[in-house]
């Protein structure tokens, strides 16, 4: 597997600060609206954040990038947001797999349109095959990629992402060794009409397991024992991991050195344990989280002005 250094999620200022880019969901890549003055100030993000990388998977040729589709300026008329009638090569320009909320299941994996992502119990874990083909695949479209596809994975650990070859020759994405799918009857973000269909289809979580209702999920402010340190985290300017309209997001690498966020961020999605603070310089109130946080101002975290600095936990 080879790693190629590329540009930042947004431009890297000469002072070493990472800039955020305001993104509109319906905007084309070259047509993003200019940020407001307040947003512009917040967009000088991490003083010490190192440059993001593109990792090109040596077998599939897929380019894996941290951060969201919007923060990476993905073409809004292609990839996950392309019309269903678009050619496959347009729909495979990019794929987003993000940790978030799916109809009350959290953390759950959703795609770039917010549609729920599923696994099939008839597929063997780490078996390298999909047992949903033909008519099954019409109802449960596989999430597929090709050489050059840009895959964004905020909130999911890189080692949990893989690829298998399907009967039709397409490359299908896996999470935790499980091939992943959409459900044709889900039409909008939050739909989970495929959950438990036939007792074999389930919304997947970032570890490749069954997503559960938020009330049953571990509290992100109380990381599970043995939670791995985060390699990356995506911060969102608004609550509920919002990354469209006037909101924006940035994906950054996490290190053992404190990094500041200029401006407060109201939600976040890490791929492991990260320690966050209410003030710059890793000062003020702190919390350790290891899963998606929809509102940093709410209990038990309680950062009224949002997250302002972070470090690997």
Short mmCIF file of C-alpha atoms in Angstrom, two decimals:
data_model
loop_
_atom_site.label_atom_id
_atom_site.label_comp_id
_atom_site.label_asym_id
_atom_site.label_seq_id
_atom_site.Cartn_x
_atom_site.Cartn_y
_atom_site.Cartn_z
CA UNK A 1 0.00 0.00 0.00
CA UNK A 2 1.48 3.34 -0.92
CA UNK A 3 0.83 6.78 0.52
CA UNK A 4 1.01 9.91 -1.57
CA UNK A 5 1.15 13.33 0.07
CA UNK A 6 -1.45 15.66 -1.38
CA UNK A 7 -3.01 19.00 -0.57
CA UNK A 8 -4.91 19.70 2.59
CA UNK A 9 -8.59 19.09 2.99
CA UNK A 10 -8.69 22.83 2.25
CA UNK A 11 -5.78 25.23 1.61
CA UNK A 12 -2.88 25.23 4.09
CA UNK A 13 -2.06 28.79 5.09
CA UNK A 14 1.54 29.93 5.32
CA UNK A 15 1.27 30.01 9.10
CA UNK A 16 0.53 26.30 9.00
CA UNK A 17 -3.21 26.64 9.65
CA UNK A 18 -5.72 24.47 7.88
CA UNK A 19 -8.56 26.40 6.25
CA UNK A 20 -12.11 25.17 6.20
CA UNK A 21 -14.30 25.58 3.17
CA UNK A 22 -17.98 26.42 3.38
CA UNK A 23 -19.95 23.93 1.34
CA UNK A 24 -23.42 24.01 -0.15
CA UNK A 25 -25.09 20.65 -0.75
CA UNK A 26 -26.39 21.57 -4.15
CA UNK A 27 -23.30 23.44 -5.29
CA UNK A 28 -20.90 22.21 -7.93
CA UNK A 29 -17.26 21.79 -7.02
CA UNK A 30 -16.24 25.14 -8.44
CA UNK A 31 -19.29 27.01 -7.14
CA UNK A 32 -19.01 26.97 -3.35
CA UNK A 33 -20.44 30.05 -1.70
CA UNK A 34 -18.02 32.43 0.00
CA UNK A 35 -18.01 32.10 3.80
CA UNK A 36 -19.33 34.82 6.06
CA UNK A 37 -16.78 36.87 8.04
CA UNK A 38 -17.54 34.82 11.18
CA UNK A 39 -17.09 31.60 9.23
CA UNK A 40 -13.89 32.88 7.67
CA UNK A 41 -12.44 33.48 11.11
CA UNK A 42 -13.45 29.96 12.16
CA UNK A 43 -11.96 28.51 9.03
CA UNK A 44 -8.38 28.93 10.24
CA UNK A 45 -8.66 25.55 11.85
CA UNK A 46 -5.71 23.71 13.36
CA UNK A 47 -2.51 25.61 13.97
CA UNK A 48 -0.50 22.43 14.24
CA UNK A 49 -2.53 20.10 12.02
CA UNK A 50 -0.29 18.28 9.56
CA UNK A 51 -1.22 17.88 5.92
CA UNK A 52 -3.87 15.33 5.09
CA UNK A 53 -2.88 12.41 2.94
CA UNK A 54 -4.47 10.47 0.17
CA UNK A 55 -3.86 6.78 0.63
CA UNK A 56 -4.16 4.85 -2.61
CA UNK A 57 -5.09 1.24 -1.97
CA UNK A 58 -2.55 -0.87 -3.80
CA UNK A 59 -4.99 -3.57 -4.93
CA UNK A 60 -8.12 -1.60 -5.81
CA UNK A 61 -6.58 1.71 -6.87
CA UNK A 62 -9.16 3.52 -4.71
CA UNK A 63 -8.05 6.83 -3.15
CA UNK A 64 -8.98 7.05 0.54
CA UNK A 65 -9.29 10.52 2.08
CA UNK A 66 -10.17 11.74 5.54
CA UNK A 67 -12.91 14.31 6.03
CA UNK A 68 -16.26 14.53 4.30
CA UNK A 69 -17.13 14.83 0.63
CA UNK A 70 -17.96 18.49 1.13
CA UNK A 71 -14.80 19.36 3.02
CA UNK A 72 -12.83 17.67 0.23
CA UNK A 73 -14.77 19.66 -2.40
CA UNK A 74 -16.24 16.62 -4.13
CA UNK A 75 -18.35 17.34 -7.21
CA UNK A 76 -21.92 17.58 -5.91
CA UNK A 77 -23.36 16.32 -9.21
CA UNK A 78 -21.49 13.01 -9.11
CA UNK A 79 -20.68 10.27 -6.63
CA UNK A 80 -23.25 9.52 -3.95
CA UNK A 81 -25.27 12.60 -4.96
CA UNK A 82 -25.47 11.79 -8.66
CA UNK A 83 -28.95 11.02 -10.07
CA UNK A 84 -29.89 7.34 -10.02
CA UNK A 85 -29.98 7.48 -13.82
CA UNK A 86 -26.35 8.67 -14.03
CA UNK A 87 -23.80 6.30 -15.61
CA UNK A 88 -21.95 4.07 -13.18
CA UNK A 89 -18.67 5.86 -13.89
CA UNK A 90 -20.26 9.13 -12.67
CA UNK A 91 -21.70 7.51 -9.55
CA UNK A 92 -18.31 5.96 -8.77
CA UNK A 93 -16.44 9.28 -8.85
CA UNK A 94 -16.64 9.34 -5.06
CA UNK A 95 -18.21 7.49 -2.15
CA UNK A 96 -18.69 8.78 1.37
CA UNK A 97 -19.07 6.45 4.35
CA UNK A 98 -19.59 8.45 7.51
CA UNK A 99 -20.36 7.59 11.12
CA UNK A 100 -23.63 9.23 12.09
CA UNK A 101 -27.27 8.60 12.98
CA UNK A 102 -29.61 6.41 10.93
CA UNK A 103 -33.21 6.59 12.09
CA UNK A 104 -32.20 6.60 15.77
CA UNK A 105 -29.44 4.00 15.35
CA UNK A 106 -26.11 5.50 16.42
CA UNK A 107 -23.34 5.21 15.57
CA UNK A 108 -24.40 3.96 12.18
CA UNK A 109 -22.81 4.28 8.75
CA UNK A 110 -24.52 6.48 6.16
CA UNK A 111 -23.44 7.52 2.68
CA UNK A 112 -22.97 10.94 1.12
CA UNK A 113 -26.74 11.46 0.79
CA UNK A 114 -27.35 10.34 4.36
CA UNK A 115 -28.79 6.99 3.26
CA UNK A 116 -28.38 4.06 5.64
CA UNK A 117 -25.75 1.42 4.87
CA UNK A 118 -26.50 -2.29 5.50
CA UNK A 119 -24.82 -5.67 5.87
CA UNK A 120 -26.23 -9.09 4.93
CA UNK A 121 -25.98 -12.00 7.36
CA UNK A 122 -25.61 -14.51 4.49
CA UNK A 123 -22.28 -12.94 3.57
CA UNK A 124 -19.40 -14.58 5.46
CA UNK A 125 -17.33 -12.12 7.50
CA UNK A 126 -13.93 -11.73 5.83
CA UNK A 127 -15.09 -14.33 3.30
CA UNK A 128 -14.26 -12.21 0.27
CA UNK A 129 -17.63 -12.84 -1.43
CA UNK A 130 -21.09 -11.31 -1.69
CA UNK A 131 -24.10 -13.61 -1.75
CA UNK A 132 -26.43 -10.87 -3.00
CA UNK A 133 -26.38 -10.89 -6.79
CA UNK A 134 -28.89 -10.78 -9.64
CA UNK A 135 -32.37 -9.75 -8.47
CA UNK A 136 -31.11 -9.42 -4.91
CA UNK A 137 -28.67 -6.74 -6.03
CA UNK A 138 -31.52 -4.74 -7.58
CA UNK A 139 -33.20 -4.47 -4.19
CA UNK A 140 -29.95 -4.16 -2.27
CA UNK A 141 -27.49 -2.22 -4.46
CA UNK A 142 -23.89 -2.94 -3.53
CA UNK A 143 -21.67 0.03 -2.69
CA UNK A 144 -19.04 -0.29 -5.40
CA UNK A 145 -15.89 1.55 -6.41
CA UNK A 146 -13.29 1.44 -9.14
CA UNK A 147 -9.73 2.59 -9.69
CA UNK A 148 -9.57 6.32 -8.99
CA UNK A 149 -12.75 6.47 -6.88
CA UNK A 150 -12.33 8.90 -3.98
CA UNK A 151 -13.57 7.28 -0.78
CA UNK A 152 -14.20 9.57 2.22
CA UNK A 153 -14.55 7.88 5.61
CA UNK A 154 -15.05 10.33 8.50
CA UNK A 155 -15.50 8.50 11.79
CA UNK A 156 -14.43 5.08 10.46
CA UNK A 157 -11.03 3.54 11.11
CA UNK A 158 -9.01 2.89 7.96
CA UNK A 159 -8.29 -0.72 8.94
CA UNK A 160 -12.03 -1.44 8.96
CA UNK A 161 -12.36 -0.62 5.25
CA UNK A 162 -11.70 -3.23 2.57
CA UNK A 163 -12.78 -4.42 -0.86
CA UNK A 164 -13.99 -7.63 -2.50
CA UNK A 165 -14.68 -8.58 -6.11
CA UNK A 166 -18.32 -9.35 -6.92
CA UNK A 167 -19.66 -11.89 -9.42
CA UNK A 168 -20.11 -9.11 -11.99
CA UNK A 169 -16.47 -8.04 -11.57
CA UNK A 170 -17.27 -4.83 -9.65
CA UNK A 171 -15.32 -3.97 -6.51
CA UNK A 172 -17.52 -3.78 -3.45
CA UNK A 173 -16.59 -1.95 -0.26
CA UNK A 174 -16.50 -3.82 3.04
CA UNK A 175 -16.58 -2.57 6.63
CA UNK A 176 -15.20 -4.89 9.26
CA UNK A 177 -14.98 -7.60 6.61
CA UNK A 178 -18.68 -7.34 5.70
CA UNK A 179 -19.76 -6.30 2.17
CA UNK A 180 -22.03 -3.24 2.37
CA UNK A 181 -25.22 -2.25 0.57
CA UNK A 182 -27.98 0.32 0.27
CA UNK A 183 -31.71 -0.52 0.30
CA UNK A 184 -33.72 0.51 -2.75
CA UNK A 185 -36.76 1.53 -0.68
CA UNK A 186 -34.80 3.99 1.46
CA UNK A 187 -35.30 7.35 -0.23
CA UNK A 188 -34.16 9.96 2.27
CA UNK A 189 -31.70 10.44 5.08
CA UNK A 190 -32.83 8.63 8.22
CA UNK A 191 -34.82 5.92 6.44
CA UNK A 192 -34.09 2.44 7.81
CA UNK A 193 -36.76 0.48 5.96
CA UNK A 194 -34.27 -2.32 5.36
CA UNK A 195 -33.54 -2.88 9.04
CA UNK A 196 -34.06 -6.54 10.00
CA UNK A 197 -35.70 -7.44 6.68
CA UNK A 198 -36.01 -11.23 6.62
CA UNK A 199 -33.99 -11.28 9.82
CA UNK A 200 -30.89 -10.98 7.62
CA UNK A 201 -30.32 -7.31 6.80
CA UNK A 202 -29.05 -4.80 9.35
CA UNK A 203 -27.75 -1.23 9.43
CA UNK A 204 -23.99 -1.42 9.96
CA UNK A 205 -21.90 0.50 12.46
CA UNK A 206 -18.32 1.80 11.92
CA UNK A 207 -16.85 -1.42 13.34
CA UNK A 208 -18.78 -3.67 10.95
CA UNK A 209 -21.34 -4.74 13.53
CA UNK A 210 -25.05 -4.18 13.98
CA UNK A 211 -25.98 -0.56 14.68
CA UNK A 212 -28.19 -0.20 17.76
CA UNK A 213 -30.52 2.50 19.09
CA UNK A 214 -28.69 5.44 20.62
CA UNK A 215 -30.03 4.57 24.08
CA UNK A 216 -28.25 1.20 23.87
CA UNK A 217 -25.02 2.53 22.42
CA UNK A 218 -22.00 3.39 24.58
CA UNK A 219 -21.91 7.02 25.70
CA UNK A 220 -19.29 8.73 23.48
CA UNK A 221 -18.21 10.74 26.53
CA UNK A 222 -17.34 7.45 28.24
CA UNK A 223 -15.16 5.55 25.73
CA UNK A 224 -15.28 1.78 25.88
CA UNK A 225 -12.32 0.22 27.70
CA UNK A 226 -9.51 -0.39 25.27
CA UNK A 227 -10.78 2.09 22.66
CA UNK A 228 -8.00 2.77 20.16
CA UNK A 229 -6.56 6.30 19.89
CA UNK A 230 -8.01 8.28 17.01
CA UNK A 231 -6.04 8.74 13.82
CA UNK A 232 -8.42 11.35 12.47
CA UNK A 233 -11.47 13.34 13.45
CA UNK A 234 -13.98 15.36 11.46
CA UNK A 235 -15.27 18.52 13.12
CA UNK A 236 -18.55 20.15 12.08
CA UNK A 237 -19.46 23.79 12.53
CA UNK A 238 -23.05 22.92 13.43
CA UNK A 239 -24.82 20.30 15.51
CA UNK A 240 -25.82 16.83 14.28
CA UNK A 241 -22.80 16.37 11.99
CA UNK A 242 -24.31 18.78 9.48
CA UNK A 243 -22.23 19.36 6.37
CA UNK A 244 -24.45 21.21 3.93
CA UNK A 245 -26.10 24.60 3.51
CA UNK A 246 -24.19 27.26 5.44
CA UNK A 247 -22.37 24.72 7.58
CA UNK A 248 -18.94 23.27 6.93
CA UNK A 249 -16.70 20.46 8.14
CA UNK A 250 -13.02 19.63 8.24
CA UNK A 251 -11.21 16.34 8.64
CA UNK A 252 -7.86 16.50 10.44
CA UNK A 253 -5.19 14.07 11.52
CA UNK A 254 -4.83 13.60 15.26
CA UNK A 255 -1.42 13.47 16.92
CA UNK A 256 0.09 13.48 20.40
CA UNK A 257 0.52 17.25 20.14
CA UNK A 258 -2.27 19.64 21.12
CA UNK A 259 -3.90 21.35 18.13
CA UNK A 260 -6.18 24.39 18.25
CA UNK A 261 -9.41 25.02 16.38
CA UNK A 262 -10.06 28.67 15.64
CA UNK A 263 -13.73 28.95 16.35
CA UNK A 264 -15.89 26.44 18.20
CA UNK A 265 -17.18 23.29 16.55
CA UNK A 266 -20.54 21.92 17.61
CA UNK A 267 -20.25 18.25 16.63
CA UNK A 268 -17.57 15.76 15.69
CA UNK A 269 -16.97 12.27 14.38
CA UNK A 270 -13.66 10.61 15.38
CA UNK A 271 -12.33 7.23 14.25
CA UNK A 272 -11.17 6.42 17.79
CA UNK A 273 -10.54 8.05 21.15
CA UNK A 274 -9.77 11.76 21.08
CA UNK A 275 -9.57 14.28 23.92
CA UNK A 276 -11.29 17.60 23.35
CA UNK A 277 -11.21 20.91 25.24
CA UNK A 278 -13.48 23.90 25.58
CA UNK A 279 -10.58 26.36 25.22
CA UNK A 280 -7.53 26.72 22.93
CA UNK A 281 -4.25 25.24 24.07
CA UNK A 282 -5.92 22.14 25.50
CA UNK A 283 -7.22 24.18 28.44
CA UNK A 284 -10.56 24.59 30.16
CA UNK A 285 -13.09 21.80 30.41
CA UNK A 286 -12.14 18.52 28.74
CA UNK A 287 -13.73 15.25 27.66
CA UNK A 288 -12.57 12.06 25.98
CA UNK A 289 -14.85 10.74 23.23
CA UNK A 290 -14.59 7.78 20.90
CA UNK A 291 -17.77 8.01 18.82
CA UNK A 292 -19.91 10.58 17.01
CA UNK A 293 -21.02 13.54 19.15
CA UNK A 294 -24.04 15.41 17.80
CA UNK A 295 -24.02 18.34 20.23
CA UNK A 296 -20.92 19.33 22.17
CA UNK A 297 -22.86 21.99 24.07
CA UNK A 298 -25.18 19.42 25.65
CA UNK A 299 -24.56 17.21 28.67
CA UNK A 300 -22.46 15.27 29.45
CA UNK A 301 -19.84 17.24 27.49
CA UNK A 302 -21.25 20.71 27.97
CA UNK A 303 -19.01 22.99 25.85
CA UNK A 304 -21.30 26.02 25.25
CA UNK A 305 -18.92 27.54 22.70
CA UNK A 306 -17.99 24.20 21.12
CA UNK A 307 -14.69 22.35 20.81
CA UNK A 308 -11.63 24.56 20.50
CA UNK A 309 -8.67 22.17 20.78
CA UNK A 310 -7.93 18.45 20.70
CA UNK A 311 -5.27 15.76 21.09
CA UNK A 312 -4.99 12.01 20.66
CA UNK A 313 -6.36 10.20 23.73
#
